[in-house]
């Protein structure tokens, strides 16, 4: 990260605008510019309603972002340049008399990034128009495998955070989900600080956010994307009075959210505007109002919503331009109603009737929650969710990781669960490691061209026994068919005309492959899983030699 400080020049007892050259920036990496206010405010976030910085790239494109107050007279802008060459910037402040913030001009040179992590080699995560998946800025596909560490940035020591992030990288995770303020699960940071005070007229605490700065920077340093929850929003349960998305009035929720988005917009992030909230019914207009105000084009990074359990926002938010990802939470159950919601619910029925966006289960079963969710339940929910919609990604969680549980601690404002494994034990859980196997498996294919294909399954075992549901996807060119069988079973599939397939099986628990056989009668393929437990069927067109296809074109389907 580069940082500069403007020195104000006094000429004839007044400030004079200067053109200042700042140190070099690095493409696709956070670049910081520091400004010194000429006015000291009692409550800067309330009194300075806008502080904007407009950047002009070497190629002539223009991007305006919001700056933010960082204590005392210090204000900052954090930006991620996406072109090499000479950039120019100019500021505009709502307090036009503040000559330290208004109409400041400067320029910097941006150089190529030499780091080897994907986010620096290929750029930030985007959603190409008309697609159901994510890519980097240069078009390289990005598979979402997130770990849920809600309290990680708030509670962890630097050493703990590094250990956790390295283990996630080693297990093929790509995203870390975390909370950025006090909330019902953590009432203050490890420094004993809170992000803001007040309700009708809030004040923010920059010292609190400097801790979050370090944690999000470290996420990116490890090559991972951060997914910060801006406004935790659960409307029920103990501790809800700690969650800003629940109790702040609209204007103050917008103010806090814009502050956080300005502060971390220069990082590699995907925003969760709300956390665990109800964004429908009586709350629909509130969250649309907040979303439109916060993500008004002056932000960097994609935006998702993290809804409460088994809440679907697809149809009612389909025309919201600020929402890039349709997130959902299947909740923490292996019961019939939850399984049917994942396998037969609104995601699987509606994905092709909505404008094209990634659809991701951001909170499936937490491993060990209530001591009822096993590694098999984790795998079931993940694979069913992944194949219910066009493939884009999945999130993982464990009941000891999200609260950052340590020896002798209890989970704040949640059901006490004596015996829950500590965070550092939970990251080694079988399900936690097996999600890495899932990502490694999926990335062997042109996964971005795989779409649900339940119509080729002749009989659905899940219609007889709900947790035997078989999920099927296939590539758009019919070269590959994948099916997730949660139990040993025999299934029949309609074979695409003119294609013949070899059979292999993937064991998602042990990360192993075995050859298989099939019976073909006309256009029907019959296969029987070779062992007990869950397996993934791989039907590969026999003319293919390698599991990973040579043709890496991305198929784009237009928005409806």
Coordinates of C-alpha atoms in Angstrom, one line a residue:
X1 CA 0.0 0.0 0.0
X2 CA 1.3 3.5 -0.9
X3 CA 0.6 6.5 1.3
X4 CA 1.2 10.2 0.7
X5 CA 0.4 13.4 2.7
X6 CA -0.5 16.7 1.1
X7 CA 1.4 19.7 2.4
X8 CA -0.8 22.8 2.2
X9 CA 0.9 25.9 0.8
X10 CA 0.0 29.3 2.3
X11 CA 0.1 32.1 -0.2
X12 CA -1.1 35.6 0.8
X13 CA -2.7 34.3 3.9
X14 CA -4.9 31.8 1.9
X15 CA -4.6 28.3 0.7
X16 CA -3.7 27.8 -2.9
X17 CA -4.6 24.7 -4.9
X18 CA -1.6 22.7 -6.0
X19 CA -0.9 19.9 -8.4
X20 CA 0.9 17.3 -6.4
X21 CA 2.7 14.1 -7.6
X22 CA 2.3 11.2 -5.3
X23 CA 4.3 8.0 -5.1
X24 CA 3.7 5.2 -7.6
X25 CA 0.7 3.0 -7.3
X26 CA 0.6 -0.7 -8.2
X27 CA -2.2 -2.0 -10.5
X28 CA -4.9 -4.0 -8.8
X29 CA -3.6 -3.2 -5.3
X30 CA -4.9 -0.7 -2.7
X31 CA -3.5 2.8 -3.1
X32 CA -4.0 5.4 -0.4
X33 CA -3.9 9.2 -0.6
X34 CA -3.9 11.2 2.7
X35 CA -5.5 14.7 3.0
X36 CA -5.3 17.2 5.8
X37 CA -8.5 19.0 6.6
X38 CA -8.2 22.8 7.1
X39 CA -11.3 22.6 9.4
X40 CA -11.6 20.7 12.6
X41 CA -15.1 19.2 13.0
X42 CA -16.9 18.0 16.1
X43 CA -18.5 15.1 14.3
X44 CA -16.9 14.8 10.8
X45 CA -19.1 12.1 9.4
X46 CA -22.2 14.2 10.1
X47 CA -20.8 17.6 9.2
X48 CA -19.0 16.6 6.0
X49 CA -21.8 14.9 4.1
X50 CA -19.6 14.1 1.0
X51 CA -15.9 14.0 0.2
X52 CA -15.4 12.7 -3.3
X53 CA -12.3 11.9 -5.3
X54 CA -12.5 11.6 -9.0
X55 CA -9.8 9.6 -10.7
X56 CA -9.0 9.8 -14.5
X57 CA -7.1 6.8 -15.9
X58 CA -4.4 6.9 -18.6
X59 CA -7.0 5.7 -21.1
X60 CA -9.5 8.4 -20.2
X61 CA -12.0 6.5 -18.0
X62 CA -13.3 8.3 -15.0
X63 CA -14.2 6.8 -11.6
X64 CA -15.5 8.7 -8.6
X65 CA -15.2 7.3 -5.1
X66 CA -15.9 8.5 -1.5
X67 CA -13.1 9.4 0.9
X68 CA -13.4 9.0 4.6
X69 CA -12.4 10.6 7.9
X70 CA -9.6 8.8 9.8
X71 CA -9.3 10.8 13.0
X72 CA -8.3 14.3 13.8
X73 CA -7.7 16.3 10.7
X74 CA -6.8 13.3 8.6
X75 CA -8.9 12.1 5.7
X76 CA -8.1 9.4 3.2
X77 CA -9.0 8.0 -0.2
X78 CA -8.4 4.3 -1.0
X79 CA -8.5 3.3 -4.6
X80 CA -7.6 0.3 -6.7
X81 CA -6.2 1.4 -10.1
X82 CA -6.8 -0.9 -13.0
X83 CA -4.5 0.6 -15.6
X84 CA -0.8 1.2 -15.8
X85 CA 0.4 4.8 -16.6
X86 CA -0.3 8.3 -15.4
X87 CA -3.5 8.9 -13.3
X88 CA -5.0 12.2 -12.3
X89 CA -7.3 12.9 -9.4
X90 CA -9.3 15.8 -8.1
X91 CA -11.4 16.2 -4.9
X92 CA -14.7 17.7 -4.1
X93 CA -16.0 18.4 -0.6
X94 CA -19.5 19.4 0.6
X95 CA -17.8 22.0 2.7
X96 CA -16.5 24.1 -0.1
X97 CA -14.6 26.3 2.3
X98 CA -12.4 23.4 3.5
X99 CA -9.4 24.1 1.3
X100 CA -7.6 21.0 2.6
X101 CA -10.3 18.7 1.2
X102 CA -12.0 20.7 -1.6
X103 CA -10.5 21.0 -5.1
X104 CA -7.3 19.3 -4.4
X105 CA -5.6 17.9 -7.5
X106 CA -2.8 15.5 -8.1
X107 CA -1.4 12.7 -10.2
X108 CA 0.5 9.4 -9.8
X109 CA 2.0 6.7 -11.9
X110 CA 0.7 3.2 -11.8
X111 CA 3.0 0.3 -12.5
X112 CA 2.4 -3.4 -13.3
X113 CA 1.8 -5.8 -10.4
X114 CA 4.4 -8.5 -10.1
X115 CA 2.7 -10.6 -7.4
X116 CA 1.7 -14.2 -8.1
X117 CA -1.6 -14.4 -6.2
X118 CA -4.6 -14.6 -8.5
X119 CA -6.2 -11.4 -7.3
X120 CA -3.0 -9.5 -8.3
X121 CA -2.3 -11.4 -11.5
X122 CA -5.8 -11.3 -12.8
X123 CA -7.5 -8.4 -11.0
X124 CA -10.5 -7.9 -8.7
X125 CA -13.6 -10.1 -8.8
X126 CA -16.4 -9.1 -11.2
X127 CA -19.6 -10.5 -12.6
X128 CA -19.5 -10.3 -16.4
X129 CA -22.9 -9.1 -17.7
X130 CA -25.2 -11.9 -18.6
X131 CA -23.4 -14.6 -16.6
X132 CA -24.1 -16.7 -13.5
X133 CA -20.5 -16.9 -12.3
X134 CA -17.7 -14.6 -11.1
X135 CA -14.4 -13.8 -12.9
X136 CA -11.4 -11.7 -12.3
X137 CA -11.1 -8.4 -14.2
X138 CA -9.2 -10.1 -17.0
X139 CA -11.8 -12.8 -17.5
X140 CA -10.2 -15.6 -15.6
X141 CA -13.0 -17.5 -13.8
X142 CA -13.2 -17.1 -10.0
X143 CA -14.7 -20.0 -8.0
X144 CA -16.2 -18.8 -4.7
X145 CA -15.2 -21.0 -1.7
X146 CA -15.8 -18.9 1.4
X147 CA -15.1 -19.6 5.1
X148 CA -17.4 -17.9 7.6
X149 CA -15.3 -16.2 10.2
X150 CA -17.8 -13.6 11.4
X151 CA -15.8 -12.7 14.5
X152 CA -12.3 -13.4 13.1
X153 CA -11.3 -9.8 12.3
X154 CA -12.8 -8.6 15.6
X155 CA -11.3 -11.1 18.0
X156 CA -8.2 -12.7 16.5
X157 CA -4.7 -11.9 17.4
X158 CA -2.3 -11.2 14.5
X159 CA -0.7 -14.7 15.0
X160 CA -4.1 -16.4 15.1
X161 CA -5.3 -14.6 12.0
X162 CA -2.2 -15.5 10.0
X163 CA -2.5 -19.2 11.0
X164 CA -6.2 -19.3 10.0
X165 CA -5.6 -17.6 6.7
X166 CA -2.7 -19.8 5.7
X167 CA -4.7 -22.9 6.5
X168 CA -7.6 -21.6 4.4
X169 CA -5.3 -20.9 1.5
X170 CA -3.7 -24.4 1.8
X171 CA -7.2 -25.8 1.6
X172 CA -8.3 -24.0 -1.6
X173 CA -10.5 -21.3 0.0
X174 CA -10.8 -18.1 -1.9
X175 CA -13.1 -15.8 0.3
X176 CA -13.3 -14.9 4.0
X177 CA -16.7 -13.8 5.3
X178 CA -16.3 -11.4 8.3
X179 CA -18.2 -8.7 10.3
X180 CA -16.9 -5.1 10.4
X181 CA -18.7 -3.6 13.4
X182 CA -20.0 -4.7 16.8
X183 CA -23.0 -7.0 16.4
X184 CA -25.1 -9.5 18.4
X185 CA -22.3 -12.1 18.2
X186 CA -19.5 -9.8 19.4
X187 CA -20.1 -6.6 21.3
X188 CA -16.6 -5.1 21.0
X189 CA -13.2 -5.7 19.4
X190 CA -10.2 -7.4 20.9
X191 CA -9.0 -3.8 21.8
X192 CA -12.3 -3.3 23.8
X193 CA -13.5 -0.8 21.2
X194 CA -16.8 -0.3 19.3
X195 CA -17.2 0.9 15.7
X196 CA -19.6 3.7 16.4
X197 CA -21.8 5.2 19.1
X198 CA -25.3 6.7 19.0
X199 CA -28.4 5.9 17.0
X200 CA -30.2 9.0 15.7
X201 CA -26.9 10.8 15.1
X202 CA -23.9 8.4 15.1
X203 CA -20.2 9.0 15.7
X204 CA -17.7 6.6 14.2
X205 CA -14.5 5.5 15.9
X206 CA -11.6 5.4 13.5
X207 CA -9.4 3.6 16.0
X208 CA -11.7 0.6 16.0
X209 CA -11.6 0.4 12.2
X210 CA -7.7 0.4 12.2
X211 CA -7.9 -3.1 13.6
X212 CA -10.3 -4.1 10.8
X213 CA -7.9 -2.4 8.3
X214 CA -5.1 -4.7 9.4
X215 CA -7.2 -7.9 9.2
X216 CA -8.7 -7.2 5.8
X217 CA -5.3 -6.1 4.4
X218 CA -3.9 -9.5 5.6
X219 CA -6.8 -11.3 3.9
X220 CA -5.7 -9.7 0.6
X221 CA -2.0 -10.2 1.4
X222 CA -2.7 -14.0 1.4
X223 CA -4.4 -13.8 -2.0
X224 CA -7.9 -14.1 -0.6
X225 CA -11.0 -11.9 -1.1
X226 CA -12.7 -10.4 1.9
X227 CA -16.5 -10.5 2.2
X228 CA -17.3 -7.9 4.9
X229 CA -20.7 -7.6 6.4
X230 CA -21.5 -3.9 6.6
X231 CA -24.7 -3.9 8.6
X232 CA -25.6 -7.0 10.6
X233 CA -29.4 -7.1 10.5
X234 CA -31.1 -10.0 12.3
X235 CA -34.4 -8.6 13.7
X236 CA -35.0 -11.2 16.4
X237 CA -33.1 -12.9 19.2
X238 CA -31.0 -11.7 22.1
X239 CA -28.4 -9.1 21.3
X240 CA -30.2 -7.6 18.3
X241 CA -29.8 -4.2 19.9
X242 CA -26.1 -4.5 19.0
X243 CA -26.7 -5.0 15.3
X244 CA -26.7 -1.7 13.3
X245 CA -28.8 -3.1 10.4
X246 CA -31.5 -3.7 13.0
X247 CA -31.7 -0.5 15.0
X248 CA -30.2 2.4 13.1
X249 CA -32.6 4.6 11.2
X250 CA -32.2 4.6 7.4
X251 CA -30.2 7.7 7.1
X252 CA -27.7 6.7 9.8
X253 CA -27.4 3.2 8.5
X254 CA -26.6 4.7 5.1
X255 CA -24.0 7.0 6.7
X256 CA -22.3 4.1 8.5
X257 CA -22.4 1.8 5.5
X258 CA -20.9 4.5 3.2
X259 CA -18.1 5.1 5.7
X260 CA -17.2 1.4 5.7
X261 CA -17.5 1.0 1.9
X262 CA -15.2 4.0 1.4
X263 CA -12.7 2.7 4.0
X264 CA -12.4 -0.8 2.4
X265 CA -13.2 -0.1 -1.2
X266 CA -9.6 -0.1 -2.2
X267 CA -9.3 -3.7 -1.0
X268 CA -10.3 -6.9 -2.8
X269 CA -13.8 -7.2 -1.4
X270 CA -17.3 -8.4 -2.1
X271 CA -19.8 -6.6 0.1
X272 CA -22.5 -8.1 2.2
X273 CA -24.7 -5.1 2.7
X274 CA -26.8 -6.9 5.4
X275 CA -26.1 -9.9 7.5
X276 CA -28.7 -12.5 8.5
X277 CA -31.6 -10.1 7.9
X278 CA -35.1 -10.2 6.6
X279 CA -35.0 -8.1 3.4
X280 CA -38.6 -8.8 2.3
X281 CA -42.1 -7.9 3.4
X282 CA -42.1 -4.9 5.8
X283 CA -38.3 -4.6 5.5
X284 CA -38.1 -4.6 1.7
X285 CA -38.3 -0.9 1.1
X286 CA -35.8 -0.1 3.9
X287 CA -33.1 -2.3 2.4
X288 CA -33.7 -1.2 -1.1
X289 CA -33.4 2.4 0.0
X290 CA -30.2 1.7 1.9
X291 CA -28.7 -0.3 -1.0
X292 CA -29.5 2.4 -3.6
X293 CA -28.0 5.1 -1.4
X294 CA -24.8 3.2 -0.4
X295 CA -24.0 1.6 -3.8
X296 CA -24.8 4.6 -6.0
X297 CA -21.9 4.1 -8.4
X298 CA -19.2 5.6 -6.1
X299 CA -18.2 2.2 -4.7
X300 CA -15.6 -0.4 -5.6
X301 CA -16.4 -4.1 -5.4
X302 CA -19.4 -6.4 -6.0
X303 CA -22.4 -6.4 -3.7
X304 CA -24.5 -9.3 -2.2
X305 CA -27.1 -9.6 0.5
X306 CA -26.8 -12.3 3.2
X307 CA -30.4 -13.1 4.2
X308 CA -31.8 -15.0 7.2
X309 CA -32.3 -18.7 7.0
X310 CA -34.5 -20.0 4.1
X311 CA -35.3 -16.5 2.9
X312 CA -35.4 -15.9 -0.8
X313 CA -34.9 -12.4 -2.3
X314 CA -34.5 -13.3 -6.0
X315 CA -37.7 -12.0 -7.5
X316 CA -38.2 -8.9 -5.4
X317 CA -34.6 -7.7 -5.9
X318 CA -34.2 -8.7 -9.5
X319 CA -34.3 -5.1 -10.8
X320 CA -32.0 -3.6 -8.1
X321 CA -28.9 -2.5 -10.1
X322 CA -26.6 -2.4 -7.1
X323 CA -27.1 -6.1 -6.3
X324 CA -24.5 -8.3 -8.1
X325 CA -24.9 -11.6 -6.3
X326 CA -28.1 -13.4 -5.2
X327 CA -27.0 -14.8 -1.8
X328 CA -29.1 -17.1 0.3
X329 CA -28.9 -19.1 3.5
X330 CA -30.2 -22.6 3.7
X331 CA -29.7 -22.6 7.5
X332 CA -28.4 -25.4 9.8
X333 CA -30.6 -28.4 9.5
X334 CA -30.6 -31.8 7.8
X335 CA -34.4 -32.1 8.1
X336 CA -36.8 -32.7 5.2
X337 CA -38.0 -29.1 4.9
X338 CA -34.5 -27.7 4.7
X339 CA -33.3 -30.3 2.3
X340 CA -36.3 -29.8 0.0
X341 CA -35.8 -26.0 0.1
X342 CA -32.2 -26.5 -1.2
X343 CA -33.0 -29.1 -3.8
X344 CA -36.5 -28.1 -4.9
X345 CA -36.8 -24.6 -3.6
X346 CA -36.9 -21.2 -5.3
X347 CA -33.2 -21.1 -6.4
X348 CA -33.6 -24.3 -8.5
X349 CA -37.0 -23.2 -9.9
X350 CA -36.3 -19.5 -10.5
X351 CA -32.6 -19.1 -11.6
X352 CA -33.3 -19.1 -15.3
X353 CA -36.3 -16.8 -15.0
X354 CA -34.3 -13.9 -13.4
X355 CA -31.6 -11.6 -14.7
X356 CA -28.4 -13.5 -14.8
X357 CA -26.4 -13.2 -11.6
X358 CA -24.4 -15.7 -9.5
X359 CA -26.6 -17.5 -6.9
X360 CA -24.6 -18.7 -3.9
X361 CA -25.6 -20.4 -0.6
X362 CA -23.6 -18.1 1.8
X363 CA -24.5 -20.1 4.9
X364 CA -25.3 -23.8 4.6
X365 CA -24.9 -26.2 7.5
X366 CA -22.4 -25.2 10.2
X367 CA -20.3 -28.2 11.0
X368 CA -20.9 -29.4 14.6
X369 CA -23.8 -26.9 15.3
X370 CA -26.1 -28.4 17.9
X371 CA -23.9 -31.5 17.7
X372 CA -26.3 -32.7 15.0
X373 CA -24.5 -31.6 11.8
X374 CA -21.9 -34.0 10.6
X375 CA -19.3 -33.7 7.8
X376 CA -21.8 -35.7 5.6
X377 CA -24.5 -33.1 6.3
X378 CA -22.0 -30.4 5.3
X379 CA -21.1 -32.2 2.0
X380 CA -24.8 -32.8 1.2
X381 CA -25.8 -29.2 1.6
X382 CA -22.8 -27.9 -0.3
X383 CA -23.1 -30.2 -3.3
X384 CA -26.9 -29.9 -3.5
X385 CA -26.6 -26.1 -3.4
X386 CA -23.8 -26.0 -5.9
X387 CA -25.7 -28.1 -8.5
X388 CA -29.1 -26.4 -7.8
X389 CA -28.2 -23.4 -9.9
X390 CA -25.5 -22.6 -12.5
X391 CA -22.2 -23.3 -10.7
X392 CA -20.6 -20.3 -9.0
X393 CA -19.5 -21.3 -5.5
X394 CA -20.4 -22.2 -1.9
X395 CA -19.6 -21.1 1.6
X396 CA -18.5 -23.2 4.6
X397 CA -19.0 -22.6 8.3
X398 CA -18.3 -24.4 11.6
X399 CA -19.9 -23.6 15.0
X400 CA -16.5 -22.9 16.5
X401 CA -15.0 -20.8 13.7
X402 CA -17.6 -18.1 13.2
X403 CA -17.5 -16.9 16.9
X404 CA -13.7 -17.4 17.0
X405 CA -14.2 -19.6 20.0
X406 CA -11.3 -20.0 22.5
X407 CA -10.8 -22.1 25.6
X408 CA -13.3 -21.0 28.3
X409 CA -15.4 -18.8 26.1
X410 CA -19.1 -18.9 25.4
X411 CA -20.8 -17.8 22.2
X412 CA -22.4 -14.4 22.9
X413 CA -26.2 -14.1 22.5
X414 CA -26.5 -17.6 21.0
X415 CA -27.4 -20.9 22.5
X416 CA -24.6 -22.1 24.8
X417 CA -22.9 -25.2 23.4
X418 CA -20.5 -26.7 25.9
X419 CA -18.0 -28.9 24.2
X420 CA -18.0 -27.0 20.9
X421 CA -14.6 -27.3 19.3
X422 CA -12.3 -24.3 19.3
X423 CA -11.7 -22.3 16.1
X424 CA -8.2 -23.7 15.6
X425 CA -9.6 -27.3 15.9
X426 CA -12.7 -26.6 13.8
X427 CA -10.7 -25.4 10.7
X428 CA -9.3 -29.0 10.6
X429 CA -12.7 -30.6 10.7
X430 CA -13.3 -33.2 7.9
X431 CA -16.1 -31.1 6.3
X432 CA -13.8 -28.0 6.3
X433 CA -11.1 -29.9 4.5
X434 CA -13.6 -31.6 2.2
X435 CA -14.8 -28.3 0.9
X436 CA -11.3 -27.8 -0.4
X437 CA -11.7 -31.1 -2.2
X438 CA -14.9 -29.8 -3.7
X439 CA -13.2 -26.7 -5.0
X440 CA -10.2 -28.7 -6.4
X441 CA -12.6 -31.1 -8.2
X442 CA -14.8 -28.4 -9.7
X443 CA -11.8 -26.4 -11.0
X444 CA -10.7 -29.3 -13.1
X445 CA -13.6 -28.5 -15.4
X446 CA -14.9 -25.5 -17.3
X447 CA -17.3 -25.2 -14.4
X448 CA -18.7 -21.8 -15.5
X449 CA -20.4 -23.6 -18.4
X450 CA -22.2 -26.1 -16.3
X451 CA -26.0 -25.7 -15.7
X452 CA -28.6 -27.7 -13.8
X453 CA -30.0 -30.5 -15.9
X454 CA -32.5 -32.4 -13.7
X455 CA -34.6 -33.1 -16.8
X456 CA -32.1 -35.8 -18.0
X457 CA -32.6 -37.8 -14.7
X458 CA -35.4 -40.3 -15.5
X459 CA -36.4 -41.2 -11.9
X460 CA -35.6 -39.0 -8.9
X461 CA -34.7 -41.0 -5.8
X462 CA -35.4 -37.8 -3.7
X463 CA -39.1 -38.1 -4.5
X464 CA -39.1 -41.3 -2.5
X465 CA -36.7 -40.3 0.3
X466 CA -35.9 -36.6 0.6
X467 CA -32.2 -36.9 1.5
X468 CA -31.5 -39.2 -1.5
X469 CA -32.0 -36.4 -3.9
X470 CA -29.7 -36.7 -6.9
X471 CA -28.5 -33.4 -8.4
X472 CA -27.4 -33.2 -12.0
X473 CA -25.5 -30.6 -14.0
X474 CA -24.0 -30.8 -17.5
X475 CA -21.8 -28.7 -19.7
X476 CA -23.4 -26.6 -22.4
X477 CA -21.6 -28.7 -25.1
X478 CA -22.7 -32.0 -23.5
X479 CA -19.1 -33.2 -23.1
X480 CA -19.5 -33.6 -19.3
X481 CA -22.4 -34.7 -17.0
X482 CA -21.9 -34.6 -13.3
X483 CA -24.4 -36.0 -10.7
X484 CA -24.2 -35.9 -7.0
X485 CA -25.6 -39.1 -5.3
X486 CA -25.9 -38.7 -1.5
X487 CA -26.3 -42.4 -1.0
X488 CA -25.5 -45.6 -2.9
X489 CA -28.0 -45.8 -5.7
X490 CA -28.8 -46.8 -9.3
X491 CA -29.9 -44.0 -11.6
X492 CA -30.9 -43.7 -15.2
X493 CA -30.1 -40.7 -17.3
X494 CA -31.2 -39.6 -20.8
X495 CA -28.1 -39.5 -23.0
X496 CA -27.7 -36.4 -25.2
X497 CA -28.0 -37.5 -28.8
X498 CA -24.8 -38.4 -30.5
X499 CA -22.7 -38.6 -27.4
X500 CA -21.1 -41.6 -25.7
X501 CA -19.6 -41.4 -22.2
X502 CA -17.0 -43.1 -20.1
X503 CA -17.8 -43.4 -16.3
X504 CA -15.8 -42.3 -13.3
X505 CA -16.6 -41.6 -9.7
X506 CA -15.3 -39.0 -7.3
X507 CA -15.3 -39.6 -3.6
X508 CA -15.9 -36.2 -2.0
X509 CA -15.0 -37.4 1.5
X510 CA -11.6 -38.8 0.5
X511 CA -10.7 -36.9 -2.6
X512 CA -10.2 -40.1 -4.7
X513 CA -11.3 -41.2 -8.1
X514 CA -12.4 -44.7 -9.4
X515 CA -13.3 -46.0 -12.8
X516 CA -16.9 -47.1 -13.4
X517 CA -19.2 -48.9 -15.8
X518 CA -22.6 -48.2 -17.3
X519 CA -25.3 -49.9 -19.2
X520 CA -26.6 -48.1 -22.3
X521 CA -29.9 -49.0 -23.9
X522 CA -30.8 -46.6 -26.7
X523 CA -30.6 -43.2 -25.3
X524 CA -30.7 -44.3 -21.6
X525 CA -27.5 -44.7 -19.5
X526 CA -27.8 -46.7 -16.3
X527 CA -25.2 -46.4 -13.6
X528 CA -24.8 -47.8 -10.0
X529 CA -22.6 -46.1 -7.5
X530 CA -19.8 -48.6 -6.5
X531 CA -19.7 -48.0 -2.8
X532 CA -21.8 -46.7 0.2
X533 CA -21.9 -43.1 1.0
X534 CA -22.1 -40.0 -1.2
X535 CA -20.3 -39.9 -4.6
X536 CA -20.1 -37.7 -7.6
X537 CA -20.7 -39.3 -11.0
X538 CA -18.5 -38.1 -13.9
X539 CA -19.7 -38.9 -17.4
X540 CA -17.1 -37.8 -19.8
X541 CA -17.4 -37.9 -23.6
X542 CA -15.2 -40.7 -24.7
X543 CA -13.4 -38.6 -27.3
X544 CA -11.9 -36.5 -24.5
X545 CA -8.5 -37.4 -23.3
X546 CA -8.0 -35.0 -20.4
X547 CA -10.4 -34.3 -17.5
X548 CA -9.7 -30.6 -18.0
X549 CA -11.0 -29.5 -21.4
X550 CA -8.9 -27.6 -23.8
X551 CA -11.6 -25.2 -24.9
X552 CA -11.9 -22.6 -22.1
X553 CA -14.6 -20.3 -23.8
X554 CA -17.1 -18.8 -21.5
X555 CA -20.8 -19.3 -22.5
X556 CA -22.8 -16.1 -21.7
X557 CA -26.5 -16.2 -21.4
X558 CA -28.3 -12.9 -21.7
X559 CA -30.3 -11.4 -18.9
X560 CA -34.0 -11.8 -19.2

